PDB file of C-alpha atoms in Angstrom:
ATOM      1  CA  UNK A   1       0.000   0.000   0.000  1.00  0.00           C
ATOM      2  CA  UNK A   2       1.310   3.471  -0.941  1.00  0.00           C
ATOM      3  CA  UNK A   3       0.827   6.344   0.960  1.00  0.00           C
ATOM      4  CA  UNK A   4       2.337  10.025   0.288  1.00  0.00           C
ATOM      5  CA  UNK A   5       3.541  11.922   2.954  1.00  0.00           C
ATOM      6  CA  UNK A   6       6.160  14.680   4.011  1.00  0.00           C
ATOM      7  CA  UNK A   7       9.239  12.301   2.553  1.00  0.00           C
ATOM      8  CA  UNK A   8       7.162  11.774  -0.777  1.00  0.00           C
ATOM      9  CA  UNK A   9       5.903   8.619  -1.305  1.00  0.00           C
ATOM     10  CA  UNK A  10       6.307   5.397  -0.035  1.00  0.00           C
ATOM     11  CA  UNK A  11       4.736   1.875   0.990  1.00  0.00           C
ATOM     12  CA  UNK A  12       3.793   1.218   4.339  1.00  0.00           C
ATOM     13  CA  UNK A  13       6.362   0.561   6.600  1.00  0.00           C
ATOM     14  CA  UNK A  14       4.958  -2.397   8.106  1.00  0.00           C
ATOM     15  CA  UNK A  15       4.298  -4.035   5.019  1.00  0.00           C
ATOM     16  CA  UNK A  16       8.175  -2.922   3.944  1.00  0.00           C
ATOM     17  CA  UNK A  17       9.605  -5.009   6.714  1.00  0.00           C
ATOM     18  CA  UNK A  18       7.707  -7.998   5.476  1.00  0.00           C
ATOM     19  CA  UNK A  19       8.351  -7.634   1.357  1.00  0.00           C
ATOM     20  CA  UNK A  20      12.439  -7.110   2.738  1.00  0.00           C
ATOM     21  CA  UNK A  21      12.504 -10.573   4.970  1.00  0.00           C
ATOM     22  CA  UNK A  22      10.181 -12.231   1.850  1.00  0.00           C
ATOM     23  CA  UNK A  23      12.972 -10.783  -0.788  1.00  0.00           C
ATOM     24  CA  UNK A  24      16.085 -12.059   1.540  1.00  0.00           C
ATOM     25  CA  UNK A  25      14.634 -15.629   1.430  1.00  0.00           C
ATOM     26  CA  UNK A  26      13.920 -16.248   5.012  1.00  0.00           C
ATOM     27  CA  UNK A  27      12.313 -18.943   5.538  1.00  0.00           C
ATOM     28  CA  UNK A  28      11.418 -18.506   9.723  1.00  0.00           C
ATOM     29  CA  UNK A  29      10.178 -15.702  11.474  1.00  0.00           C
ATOM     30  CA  UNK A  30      11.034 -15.864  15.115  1.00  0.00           C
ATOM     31  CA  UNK A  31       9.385 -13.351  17.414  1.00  0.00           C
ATOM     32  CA  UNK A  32       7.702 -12.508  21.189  1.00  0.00           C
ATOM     33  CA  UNK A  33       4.331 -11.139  20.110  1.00  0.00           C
ATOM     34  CA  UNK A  34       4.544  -6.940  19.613  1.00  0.00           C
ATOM     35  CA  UNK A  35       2.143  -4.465  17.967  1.00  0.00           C
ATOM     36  CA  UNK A  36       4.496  -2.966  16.124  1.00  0.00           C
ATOM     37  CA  UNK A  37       5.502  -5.933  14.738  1.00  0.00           C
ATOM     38  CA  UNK A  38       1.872  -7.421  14.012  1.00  0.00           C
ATOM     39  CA  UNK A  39       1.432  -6.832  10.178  1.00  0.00           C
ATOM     40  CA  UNK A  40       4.731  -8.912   9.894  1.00  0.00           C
ATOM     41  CA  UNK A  41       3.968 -11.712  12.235  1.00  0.00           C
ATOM     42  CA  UNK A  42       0.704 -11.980  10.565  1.00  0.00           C
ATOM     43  CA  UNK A  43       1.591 -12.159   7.327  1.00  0.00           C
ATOM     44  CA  UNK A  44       4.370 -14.617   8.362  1.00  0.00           C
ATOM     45  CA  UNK A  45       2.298 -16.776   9.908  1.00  0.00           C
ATOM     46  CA  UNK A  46      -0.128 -17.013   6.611  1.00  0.00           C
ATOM     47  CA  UNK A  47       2.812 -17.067   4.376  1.00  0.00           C
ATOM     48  CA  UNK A  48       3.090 -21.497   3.284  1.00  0.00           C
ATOM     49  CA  UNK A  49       6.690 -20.489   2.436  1.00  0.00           C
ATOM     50  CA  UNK A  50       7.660 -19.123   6.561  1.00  0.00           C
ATOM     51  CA  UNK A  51       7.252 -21.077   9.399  1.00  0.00           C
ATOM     52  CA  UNK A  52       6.494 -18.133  11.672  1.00  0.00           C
ATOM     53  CA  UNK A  53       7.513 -19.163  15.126  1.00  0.00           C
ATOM     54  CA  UNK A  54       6.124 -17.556  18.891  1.00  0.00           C
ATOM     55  CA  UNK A  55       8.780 -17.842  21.541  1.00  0.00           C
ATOM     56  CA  UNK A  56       8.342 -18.021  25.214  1.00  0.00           C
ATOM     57  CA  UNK A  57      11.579 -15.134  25.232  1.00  0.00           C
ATOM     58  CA  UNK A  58      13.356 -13.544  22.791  1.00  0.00           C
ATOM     59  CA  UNK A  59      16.666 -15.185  23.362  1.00  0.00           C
ATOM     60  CA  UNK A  60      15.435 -18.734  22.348  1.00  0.00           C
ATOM     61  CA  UNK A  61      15.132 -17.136  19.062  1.00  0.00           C
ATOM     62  CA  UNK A  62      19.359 -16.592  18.330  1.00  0.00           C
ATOM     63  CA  UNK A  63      19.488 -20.883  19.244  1.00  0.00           C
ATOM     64  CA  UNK A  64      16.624 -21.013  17.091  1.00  0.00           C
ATOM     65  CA  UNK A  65      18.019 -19.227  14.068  1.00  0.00           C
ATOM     66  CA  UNK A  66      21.382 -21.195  14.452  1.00  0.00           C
ATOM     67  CA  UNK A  67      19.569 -24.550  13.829  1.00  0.00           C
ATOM     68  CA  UNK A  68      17.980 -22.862  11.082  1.00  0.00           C
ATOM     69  CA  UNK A  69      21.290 -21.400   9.309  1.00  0.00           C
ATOM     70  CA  UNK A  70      22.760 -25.177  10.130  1.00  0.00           C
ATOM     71  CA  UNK A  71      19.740 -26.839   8.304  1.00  0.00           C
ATOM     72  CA  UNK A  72      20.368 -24.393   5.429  1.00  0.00           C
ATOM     73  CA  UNK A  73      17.575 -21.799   5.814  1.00  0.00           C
ATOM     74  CA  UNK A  74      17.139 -18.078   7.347  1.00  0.00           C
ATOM     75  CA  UNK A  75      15.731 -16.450   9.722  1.00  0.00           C
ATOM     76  CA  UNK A  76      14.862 -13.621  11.332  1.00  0.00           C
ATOM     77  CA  UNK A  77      13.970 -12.410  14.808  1.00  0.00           C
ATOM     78  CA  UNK A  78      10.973  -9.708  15.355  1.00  0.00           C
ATOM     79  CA  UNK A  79      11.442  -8.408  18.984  1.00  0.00           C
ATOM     80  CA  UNK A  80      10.894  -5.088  21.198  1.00  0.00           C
ATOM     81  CA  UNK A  81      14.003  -2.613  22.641  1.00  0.00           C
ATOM     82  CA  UNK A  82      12.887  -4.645  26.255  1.00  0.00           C
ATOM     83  CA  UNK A  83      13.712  -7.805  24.235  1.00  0.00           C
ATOM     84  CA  UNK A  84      16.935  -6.860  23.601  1.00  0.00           C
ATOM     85  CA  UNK A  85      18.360  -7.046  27.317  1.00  0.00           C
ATOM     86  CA  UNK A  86      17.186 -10.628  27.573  1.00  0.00           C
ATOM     87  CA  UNK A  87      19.399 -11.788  24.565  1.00  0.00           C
ATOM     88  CA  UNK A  88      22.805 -10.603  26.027  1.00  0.00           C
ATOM     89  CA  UNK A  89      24.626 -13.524  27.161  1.00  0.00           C
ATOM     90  CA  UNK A  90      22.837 -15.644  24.192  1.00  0.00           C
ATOM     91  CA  UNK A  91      24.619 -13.070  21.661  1.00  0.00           C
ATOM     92  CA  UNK A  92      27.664 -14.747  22.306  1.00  0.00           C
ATOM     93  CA  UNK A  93      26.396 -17.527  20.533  1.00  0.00           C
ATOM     94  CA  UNK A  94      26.767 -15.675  17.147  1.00  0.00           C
ATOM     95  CA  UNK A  95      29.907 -14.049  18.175  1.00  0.00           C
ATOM     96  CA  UNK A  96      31.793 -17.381  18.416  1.00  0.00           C
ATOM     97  CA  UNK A  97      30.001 -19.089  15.737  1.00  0.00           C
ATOM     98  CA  UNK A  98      29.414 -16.491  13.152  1.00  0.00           C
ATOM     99  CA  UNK A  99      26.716 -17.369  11.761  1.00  0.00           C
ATOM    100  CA  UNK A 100      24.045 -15.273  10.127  1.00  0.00           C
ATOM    101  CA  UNK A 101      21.677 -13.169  12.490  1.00  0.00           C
ATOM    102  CA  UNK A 102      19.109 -10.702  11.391  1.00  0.00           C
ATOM    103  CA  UNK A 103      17.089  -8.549  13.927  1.00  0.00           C
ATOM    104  CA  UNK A 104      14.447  -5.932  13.546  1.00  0.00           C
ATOM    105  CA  UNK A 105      13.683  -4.776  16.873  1.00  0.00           C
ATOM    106  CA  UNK A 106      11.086  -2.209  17.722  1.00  0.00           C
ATOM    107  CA  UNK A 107      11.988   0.490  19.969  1.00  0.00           C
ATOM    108  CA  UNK A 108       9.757   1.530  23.512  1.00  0.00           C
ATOM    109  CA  UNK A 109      11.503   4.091  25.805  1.00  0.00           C
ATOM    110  CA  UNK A 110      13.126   6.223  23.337  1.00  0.00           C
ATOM    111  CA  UNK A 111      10.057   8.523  22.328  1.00  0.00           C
ATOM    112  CA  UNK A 112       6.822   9.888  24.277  1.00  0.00           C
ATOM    113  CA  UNK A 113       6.966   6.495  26.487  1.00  0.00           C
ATOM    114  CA  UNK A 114       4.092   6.099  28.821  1.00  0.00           C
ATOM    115  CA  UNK A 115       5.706   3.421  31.150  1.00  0.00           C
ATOM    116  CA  UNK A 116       8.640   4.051  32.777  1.00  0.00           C
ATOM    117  CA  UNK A 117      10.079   0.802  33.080  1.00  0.00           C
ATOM    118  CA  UNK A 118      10.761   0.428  29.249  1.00  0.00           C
ATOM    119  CA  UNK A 119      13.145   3.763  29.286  1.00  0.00           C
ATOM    120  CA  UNK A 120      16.269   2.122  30.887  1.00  0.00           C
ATOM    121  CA  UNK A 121      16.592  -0.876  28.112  1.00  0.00           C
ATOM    122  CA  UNK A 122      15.122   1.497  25.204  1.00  0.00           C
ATOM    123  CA  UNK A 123      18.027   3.782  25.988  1.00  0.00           C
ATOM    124  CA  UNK A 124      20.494   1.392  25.720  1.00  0.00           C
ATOM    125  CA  UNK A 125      19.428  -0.868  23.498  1.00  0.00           C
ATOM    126  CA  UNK A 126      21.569   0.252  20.380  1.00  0.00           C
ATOM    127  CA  UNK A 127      24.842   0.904  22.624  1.00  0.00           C
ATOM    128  CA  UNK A 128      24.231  -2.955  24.154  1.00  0.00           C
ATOM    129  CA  UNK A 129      24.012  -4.583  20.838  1.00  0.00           C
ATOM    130  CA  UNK A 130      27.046  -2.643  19.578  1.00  0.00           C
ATOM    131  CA  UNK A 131      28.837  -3.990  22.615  1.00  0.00           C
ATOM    132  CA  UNK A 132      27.372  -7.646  21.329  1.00  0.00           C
ATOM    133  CA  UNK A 133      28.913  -6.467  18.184  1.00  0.00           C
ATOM    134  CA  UNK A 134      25.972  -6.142  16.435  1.00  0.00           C
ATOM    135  CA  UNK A 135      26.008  -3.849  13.392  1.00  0.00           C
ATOM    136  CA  UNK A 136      22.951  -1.683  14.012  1.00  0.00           C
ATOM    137  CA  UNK A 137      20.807   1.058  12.002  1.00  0.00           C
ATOM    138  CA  UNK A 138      18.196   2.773  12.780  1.00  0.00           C
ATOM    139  CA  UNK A 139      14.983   4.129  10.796  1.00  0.00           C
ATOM    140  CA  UNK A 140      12.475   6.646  11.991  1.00  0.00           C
ATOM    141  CA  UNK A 141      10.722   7.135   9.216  1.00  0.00           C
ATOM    142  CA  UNK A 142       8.983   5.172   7.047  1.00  0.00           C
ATOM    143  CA  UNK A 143      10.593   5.531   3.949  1.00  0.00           C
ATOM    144  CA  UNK A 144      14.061   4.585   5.569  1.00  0.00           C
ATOM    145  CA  UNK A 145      12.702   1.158   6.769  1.00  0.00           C
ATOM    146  CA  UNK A 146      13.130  -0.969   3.429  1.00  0.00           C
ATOM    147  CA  UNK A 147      16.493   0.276   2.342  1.00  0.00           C
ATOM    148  CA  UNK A 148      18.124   0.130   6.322  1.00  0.00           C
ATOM    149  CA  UNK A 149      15.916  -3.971   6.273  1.00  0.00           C
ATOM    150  CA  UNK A 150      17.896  -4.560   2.595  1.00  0.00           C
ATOM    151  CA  UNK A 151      21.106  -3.653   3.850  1.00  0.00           C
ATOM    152  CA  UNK A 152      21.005  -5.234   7.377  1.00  0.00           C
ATOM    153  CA  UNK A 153      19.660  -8.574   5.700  1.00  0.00           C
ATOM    154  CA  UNK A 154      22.249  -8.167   2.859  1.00  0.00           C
ATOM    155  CA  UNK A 155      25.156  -8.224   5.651  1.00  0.00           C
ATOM    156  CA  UNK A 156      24.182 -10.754   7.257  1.00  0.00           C
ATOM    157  CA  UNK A 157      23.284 -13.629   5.067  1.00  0.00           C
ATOM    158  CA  UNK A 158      26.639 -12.610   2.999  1.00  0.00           C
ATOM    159  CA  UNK A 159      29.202 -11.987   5.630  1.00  0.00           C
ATOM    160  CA  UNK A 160      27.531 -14.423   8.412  1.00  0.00           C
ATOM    161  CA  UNK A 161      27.113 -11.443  10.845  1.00  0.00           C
ATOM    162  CA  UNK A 162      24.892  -9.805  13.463  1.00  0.00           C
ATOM    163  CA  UNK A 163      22.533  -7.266  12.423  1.00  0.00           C
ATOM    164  CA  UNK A 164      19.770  -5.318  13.768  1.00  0.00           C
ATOM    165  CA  UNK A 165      17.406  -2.577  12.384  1.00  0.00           C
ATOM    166  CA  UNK A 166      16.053  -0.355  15.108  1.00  0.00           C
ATOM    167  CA  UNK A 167      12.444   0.513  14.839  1.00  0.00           C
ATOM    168  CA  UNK A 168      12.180   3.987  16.383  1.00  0.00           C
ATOM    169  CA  UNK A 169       8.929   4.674  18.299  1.00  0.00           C
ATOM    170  CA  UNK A 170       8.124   7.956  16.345  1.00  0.00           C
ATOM    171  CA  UNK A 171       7.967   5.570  13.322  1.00  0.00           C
ATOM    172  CA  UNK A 172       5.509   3.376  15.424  1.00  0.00           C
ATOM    173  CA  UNK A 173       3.730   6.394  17.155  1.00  0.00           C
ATOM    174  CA  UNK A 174       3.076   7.337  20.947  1.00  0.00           C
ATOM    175  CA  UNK A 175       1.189   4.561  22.839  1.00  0.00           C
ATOM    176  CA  UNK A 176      -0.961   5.922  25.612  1.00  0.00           C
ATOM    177  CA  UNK A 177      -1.938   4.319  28.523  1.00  0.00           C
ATOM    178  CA  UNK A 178      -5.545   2.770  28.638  1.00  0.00           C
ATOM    179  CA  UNK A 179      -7.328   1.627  31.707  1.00  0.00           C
TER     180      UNK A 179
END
């Protein structure tokens, strides 16, 4: 779907993240459930060619992707900036065994956050990954998203290395807090 706004036009966002990870050839879709993430996940999970997988935490889904790369398929992982602290130690995985990891991670905490408790992890998310060694870009707007997706994906099924594509939350817009 194409909309036109102030950076000209362009196709949704959400839809962009999907048509990158369809284009790249991954064949599983890893992910904790996240609204920002939704059109993705469910057009992962209808896809016949993705086996679109929910995990109980977000670092199962590094192990997960290794046993995919080993079996000859990719992967990515979907997952939120709060995510991103519980993959740490797991990281390491990738580090010693280079193998391909692509992650687009949506970011809470950095923008107009309504709870608190997502602010430490959202503000350190792209400084902890970086520290993982993690190559990392980030897109806040919606024309960005595809061409930051292509690159990430590009560098890490050809060069076997961590990636991640930071979602910012102005791209995904304010959440407010509903009683």
């Amino acid at each position: 779907m194409q909309n036109d706004g102030p950076d000209g036009p362009h196709f949704n966002w959400q839809e962009d993240v999907f048509r990158v990870l369809k284009a790249h050839d991954i064949k599983h879709v890893v992910y904790v459930p996240d609204a920002g993430h939704s059109t993705a996940i469910q057009l992962s999970e209808v896809d016949p060619d993705i086996t679109a997988v929910v995990l109980t935490t977000e670092e199962e889904g590094i192990g997960y992707l290794a046993g995919a790369w080993l079996g000859g398929e990719r992967g990515a992982l979907l997952m939120q900036s709060s995510g991103v602290g519980n993959c740490i130690n797991t990281l390491a995985l990738q580090a010693m065994a280079r193998f391909p990891l692509l992650m687009v991670v949506t970011m809470r905490g950095d923008w107009a956050e309504f709870n608190a408790w997502q602010n430490p992890m959202g503000q350190a998310t792209e400084a902890t990954l970086r520290s993982m060694g993690v190559m990392t870009w980030r897109a806040d707007r919606p024309k960005d998203v595809e061409p930051l997706l292509h690159g990430a994906a590009s560098m890490a099924f050809n060069g076997d290395s961590a990636t991640a594509v930071l979602l910012g939350q102005r791209l995904i817009g304010e959440k407010k807090w509903v009683k």
